[in-house]
Amino acid sequence: MLTSTQKRAAATATAIVLLTATPALALGPFVRTDGVLRDLAPGSASPFDGARARVQIVESGNGASHAVLTVKGIGAAAEGQTFGAHLHEGPCIAGDGAAAGPHYNSHVHSGAPKEVSDRTEFWLDFTVADGTGTGTTTVPFVPESGSRSVVVHALPTNPANGGAGDRLACLTVAW
Ligand SMILES: [Cu+2]
């Protein structure tokens, strides 16, 4: 015969196993960073000069991940405009847009035939309202760790090829 204390302990253990096994359980953020955006187009005024950004990427279970980009302090000239933003392979180095490399693409990492889309890349386009913009996306993969960056571009992302014009600013995203 189990005592009531033993029964409670057994029930608690079962509950812990069930919680741990639940695939939809959020696994928490694996990168959360913020700072002043670095200028990738020095010499020309940009509405992102002096703006700050925050990036969080969370593994959401089932091999998916969810990312949020928030940019604040954007210049008034950009009010109402939409800007492309993506997770790029390489680091964010002021004045050196090429250092960020291409978009992080899950097919390139897995060796699958390359497909450029919002399912294989983190596209975080945002529209500016009151000097602030927020871009979010959920993708069916978890990116490999590295010294990466989020790059803000001059134009909205072209869904046909992922292009978004000049690279204006970036933030280091490393984990
Ligand atoms: Cu980009």
mmCIF file of C-alpha atoms and ligand atoms in Angstrom:
data_model
loop_
_atom_site.group_PDB
_atom_site.id
_atom_site.type_symbol
_atom_site.label_atom_id
_atom_site.label_comp_id
_atom_site.label_asym_id
_atom_site.label_seq_id
_atom_site.Cartn_x
_atom_site.Cartn_y
_atom_site.Cartn_z
ATOM 1 C CA MET A 1 0.000 0.000 0.000
ATOM 2 C CA LEU A 2 1.275 3.471 -0.886
ATOM 3 C CA THR A 3 0.857 6.182 1.712
ATOM 4 C CA SER A 4 -0.830 9.386 0.598
ATOM 5 C CA THR A 5 2.575 11.096 0.663
ATOM 6 C CA GLN A 6 4.004 8.465 -1.664
ATOM 7 C CA LYS A 7 0.993 8.839 -3.985
ATOM 8 C CA ARG A 8 1.475 12.589 -4.121
ATOM 9 C CA ALA A 9 5.169 12.169 -4.868
ATOM 10 C CA ALA A 10 4.373 9.723 -7.659
ATOM 11 C CA ALA A 11 1.786 12.096 -9.136
ATOM 12 C CA THR A 12 4.286 14.977 -9.034
ATOM 13 C CA ALA A 13 6.933 12.886 -10.782
ATOM 14 C CA THR A 14 4.437 11.964 -13.498
ATOM 15 C CA ALA A 15 3.524 15.630 -13.971
ATOM 16 C CA ILE A 16 7.192 16.583 -14.350
ATOM 17 C CA VAL A 17 7.728 13.870 -16.979
ATOM 18 C CA LEU A 18 4.644 15.049 -18.901
ATOM 19 C CA LEU A 19 5.775 18.690 -18.831
ATOM 20 C CA THR A 20 9.272 17.787 -19.990
ATOM 21 C CA ALA A 21 7.909 15.665 -22.813
ATOM 22 C CA THR A 22 5.483 18.288 -24.141
ATOM 23 C CA PRO A 23 6.916 19.238 -27.558
ATOM 24 C CA ALA A 24 5.152 22.608 -27.709
ATOM 25 C CA LEU A 25 6.883 23.747 -24.542
ATOM 26 C CA ALA A 26 8.885 26.909 -25.192
ATOM 27 C CA LEU A 27 12.563 26.202 -24.691
ATOM 28 C CA GLY A 28 13.432 29.809 -23.969
ATOM 29 C CA PRO A 29 15.542 32.396 -25.748
ATOM 30 C CA PHE A 30 18.966 31.384 -26.942
ATOM 31 C CA VAL A 31 19.914 34.885 -27.938
ATOM 32 C CA ARG A 32 18.747 38.208 -26.601
ATOM 33 C CA THR A 33 20.798 41.283 -27.338
ATOM 34 C CA ASP A 34 20.426 45.026 -27.746
ATOM 35 C CA GLY A 35 22.505 48.062 -28.530
ATOM 36 C CA VAL A 36 23.019 51.080 -30.742
ATOM 37 C CA LEU A 37 22.894 50.136 -34.425
ATOM 38 C CA ARG A 38 26.216 50.291 -36.239
ATOM 39 C CA ASP A 39 26.301 52.452 -39.353
ATOM 40 C CA LEU A 40 26.952 50.564 -42.590
ATOM 41 C CA ALA A 41 26.651 53.651 -44.775
ATOM 42 C CA PRO A 42 28.902 56.237 -43.136
ATOM 43 C CA GLY A 43 29.075 59.476 -45.057
ATOM 44 C CA SER A 44 25.382 59.492 -45.864
ATOM 45 C CA ALA A 45 22.697 60.430 -43.361
ATOM 46 C CA SER A 46 20.388 57.561 -42.483
ATOM 47 C CA PRO A 47 17.255 57.540 -40.317
ATOM 48 C CA PHE A 48 18.984 54.754 -38.350
ATOM 49 C CA ASP A 49 21.907 56.904 -37.232
ATOM 50 C CA GLY A 50 21.827 56.663 -33.429
ATOM 51 C CA ALA A 51 18.842 54.281 -33.370
ATOM 52 C CA ARG A 52 18.832 51.305 -30.998
ATOM 53 C CA ALA A 53 17.751 47.755 -31.716
ATOM 54 C CA ARG A 54 16.884 44.667 -29.721
ATOM 55 C CA VAL A 55 16.853 41.138 -31.108
ATOM 56 C CA GLN A 56 15.514 38.043 -29.427
ATOM 57 C CA ILE A 57 15.378 34.557 -30.909
ATOM 58 C CA VAL A 58 13.520 31.824 -29.059
ATOM 59 C CA GLU A 59 13.485 28.117 -29.786
ATOM 60 C CA SER A 60 9.790 27.340 -29.691
ATOM 61 C CA GLY A 61 9.789 23.554 -29.841
ATOM 62 C CA ASN A 62 9.225 21.183 -32.765
ATOM 63 C CA GLY A 63 12.487 22.452 -34.227
ATOM 64 C CA ALA A 64 11.082 25.924 -34.901
ATOM 65 C CA SER A 65 12.261 29.315 -33.768
ATOM 66 C CA HIS A 66 10.679 32.706 -33.339
ATOM 67 C CA ALA A 67 12.516 36.010 -33.695
ATOM 68 C CA VAL A 68 11.605 39.561 -32.721
ATOM 69 C CA LEU A 69 13.445 42.693 -33.841
ATOM 70 C CA THR A 70 12.571 46.044 -32.266
ATOM 71 C CA VAL A 71 14.198 49.274 -33.479
ATOM 72 C CA LYS A 72 13.732 52.541 -31.570
ATOM 73 C CA GLY A 73 14.830 56.114 -32.110
ATOM 74 C CA ILE A 74 14.396 56.052 -35.892
ATOM 75 C CA GLY A 75 14.566 59.455 -37.593
ATOM 76 C CA ALA A 76 11.342 61.211 -38.614
ATOM 77 C CA ALA A 77 12.245 60.990 -42.318
ATOM 78 C CA ALA A 78 11.496 57.258 -42.163
ATOM 79 C CA GLU A 79 8.049 57.559 -40.613
ATOM 80 C CA GLY A 80 5.581 55.202 -42.326
ATOM 81 C CA GLN A 81 8.250 53.488 -44.443
ATOM 82 C CA THR A 82 8.949 49.747 -44.451
ATOM 83 C CA PHE A 83 12.507 48.446 -44.254
ATOM 84 C CA GLY A 84 13.887 45.001 -44.921
ATOM 85 C CA ALA A 85 15.831 43.342 -42.113
ATOM 86 C CA HIS A 86 17.325 39.858 -41.930
ATOM 87 C CA LEU A 87 19.584 37.588 -39.943
ATOM 88 C CA HIS A 88 22.885 37.461 -41.826
ATOM 89 C CA GLU A 89 25.651 34.858 -41.609
ATOM 90 C CA GLY A 90 28.491 37.120 -40.571
ATOM 91 C CA PRO A 91 29.272 39.772 -37.976
ATOM 92 C CA CYS A 92 28.196 43.398 -37.812
ATOM 93 C CA ILE A 93 31.168 45.697 -38.484
ATOM 94 C CA ALA A 94 30.609 49.444 -38.792
ATOM 95 C CA GLY A 95 31.308 50.751 -42.287
ATOM 96 C CA ASP A 96 31.687 47.241 -43.729
ATOM 97 C CA GLY A 97 28.338 45.941 -44.974
ATOM 98 C CA ALA A 98 29.994 43.078 -46.846
ATOM 99 C CA ALA A 99 31.333 41.619 -43.577
ATOM 100 C CA ALA A 100 27.803 40.526 -42.660
ATOM 101 C CA GLY A 101 27.849 38.148 -45.624
ATOM 102 C CA PRO A 102 24.695 36.629 -47.127
ATOM 103 C CA HIS A 103 21.418 35.935 -45.359
ATOM 104 C CA TYR A 104 21.456 33.026 -42.938
ATOM 105 C CA ASN A 105 19.729 30.333 -45.031
ATOM 106 C CA SER A 106 18.740 27.005 -43.469
ATOM 107 C CA HIS A 107 19.062 25.123 -46.764
ATOM 108 C CA VAL A 108 22.633 26.317 -47.212
ATOM 109 C CA HIS A 109 23.390 24.971 -43.724
ATOM 110 C CA SER A 110 21.611 21.653 -44.242
ATOM 111 C CA GLY A 111 22.926 21.087 -47.767
ATOM 112 C CA ALA A 112 19.439 21.075 -49.314
ATOM 113 C CA PRO A 113 18.917 22.807 -52.695
ATOM 114 C CA LYS A 114 18.877 26.508 -51.875
ATOM 115 C CA GLU A 115 15.491 28.116 -51.547
ATOM 116 C CA VAL A 116 15.192 31.805 -50.672
ATOM 117 C CA SER A 117 12.030 32.469 -48.692
ATOM 118 C CA ASP A 118 10.675 33.503 -45.328
ATOM 119 C CA ARG A 119 10.702 29.796 -44.386
ATOM 120 C CA THR A 120 14.441 29.320 -44.965
ATOM 121 C CA GLU A 121 15.614 32.761 -43.778
ATOM 122 C CA PHE A 122 14.781 35.171 -40.962
ATOM 123 C CA TRP A 123 12.977 38.078 -42.611
ATOM 124 C CA LEU A 124 12.214 40.786 -40.041
ATOM 125 C CA ASP A 125 10.854 43.673 -42.107
ATOM 126 C CA PHE A 126 9.279 46.460 -40.078
ATOM 127 C CA THR A 127 7.249 49.596 -40.677
ATOM 128 C CA VAL A 128 8.155 52.743 -38.755
ATOM 129 C CA ALA A 129 5.514 54.321 -36.503
ATOM 130 C CA ASP A 130 6.403 56.966 -33.911
ATOM 131 C CA GLY A 131 10.082 56.298 -34.512
ATOM 132 C CA THR A 132 9.753 52.605 -33.688
ATOM 133 C CA GLY A 133 9.537 49.448 -35.781
ATOM 134 C CA THR A 134 8.977 45.812 -34.852
ATOM 135 C CA GLY A 135 9.541 42.822 -37.116
ATOM 136 C CA THR A 136 8.705 39.239 -36.168
ATOM 137 C CA THR A 137 8.987 35.870 -37.857
ATOM 138 C CA THR A 138 8.682 32.166 -37.119
ATOM 139 C CA VAL A 139 10.763 29.705 -39.131
ATOM 140 C CA PRO A 140 10.760 25.884 -39.089
ATOM 141 C CA PHE A 141 14.409 25.538 -38.093
ATOM 142 C CA VAL A 142 16.853 26.528 -35.365
ATOM 143 C CA PRO A 143 19.898 28.428 -36.658
ATOM 144 C CA GLU A 144 23.407 27.232 -35.840
ATOM 145 C CA SER A 145 25.330 29.361 -33.383
ATOM 146 C CA GLY A 146 27.893 31.864 -34.583
ATOM 147 C CA SER A 147 28.864 35.508 -34.655
ATOM 148 C CA ARG A 148 26.015 36.800 -36.792
ATOM 149 C CA SER A 149 24.112 40.032 -37.320
ATOM 150 C CA VAL A 150 20.773 41.553 -38.118
ATOM 151 C CA VAL A 151 21.091 43.961 -41.044
ATOM 152 C CA VAL A 152 18.590 46.742 -41.793
ATOM 153 C CA HIS A 153 18.218 47.576 -45.496
ATOM 154 C CA ALA A 154 16.951 50.584 -47.429
ATOM 155 C CA LEU A 155 13.950 48.817 -49.018
ATOM 156 C CA PRO A 156 11.323 46.197 -48.115
ATOM 157 C CA THR A 157 12.340 42.595 -48.816
ATOM 158 C CA ASN A 158 11.525 41.379 -52.313
ATOM 159 C CA PRO A 159 9.806 38.014 -51.699
ATOM 160 C CA ALA A 160 11.043 36.724 -55.085
ATOM 161 C CA ASN A 161 14.743 36.911 -54.258
ATOM 162 C CA GLY A 162 15.215 38.265 -50.723
ATOM 163 C CA GLY A 163 16.813 41.485 -51.954
ATOM 164 C CA ALA A 164 16.189 44.680 -49.990
ATOM 165 C CA GLY A 165 18.597 47.285 -51.344
ATOM 166 C CA ASP A 166 21.495 48.950 -49.597
ATOM 167 C CA ARG A 167 22.674 47.852 -46.175
ATOM 168 C CA LEU A 168 22.092 50.772 -43.811
ATOM 169 C CA ALA A 169 22.812 49.525 -40.304
ATOM 170 C CA CYS A 170 23.371 46.377 -38.280
ATOM 171 C CA LEU A 171 23.469 44.841 -34.815
ATOM 172 C CA THR A 172 25.690 41.975 -33.683
ATOM 173 C CA VAL A 173 23.726 38.828 -32.825
ATOM 174 C CA ALA A 174 26.081 36.197 -31.435
ATOM 175 C CA TRP A 175 25.322 33.076 -29.427
HETATM 176 CU CU CU B 1 19.669 41.407 -45.324
#
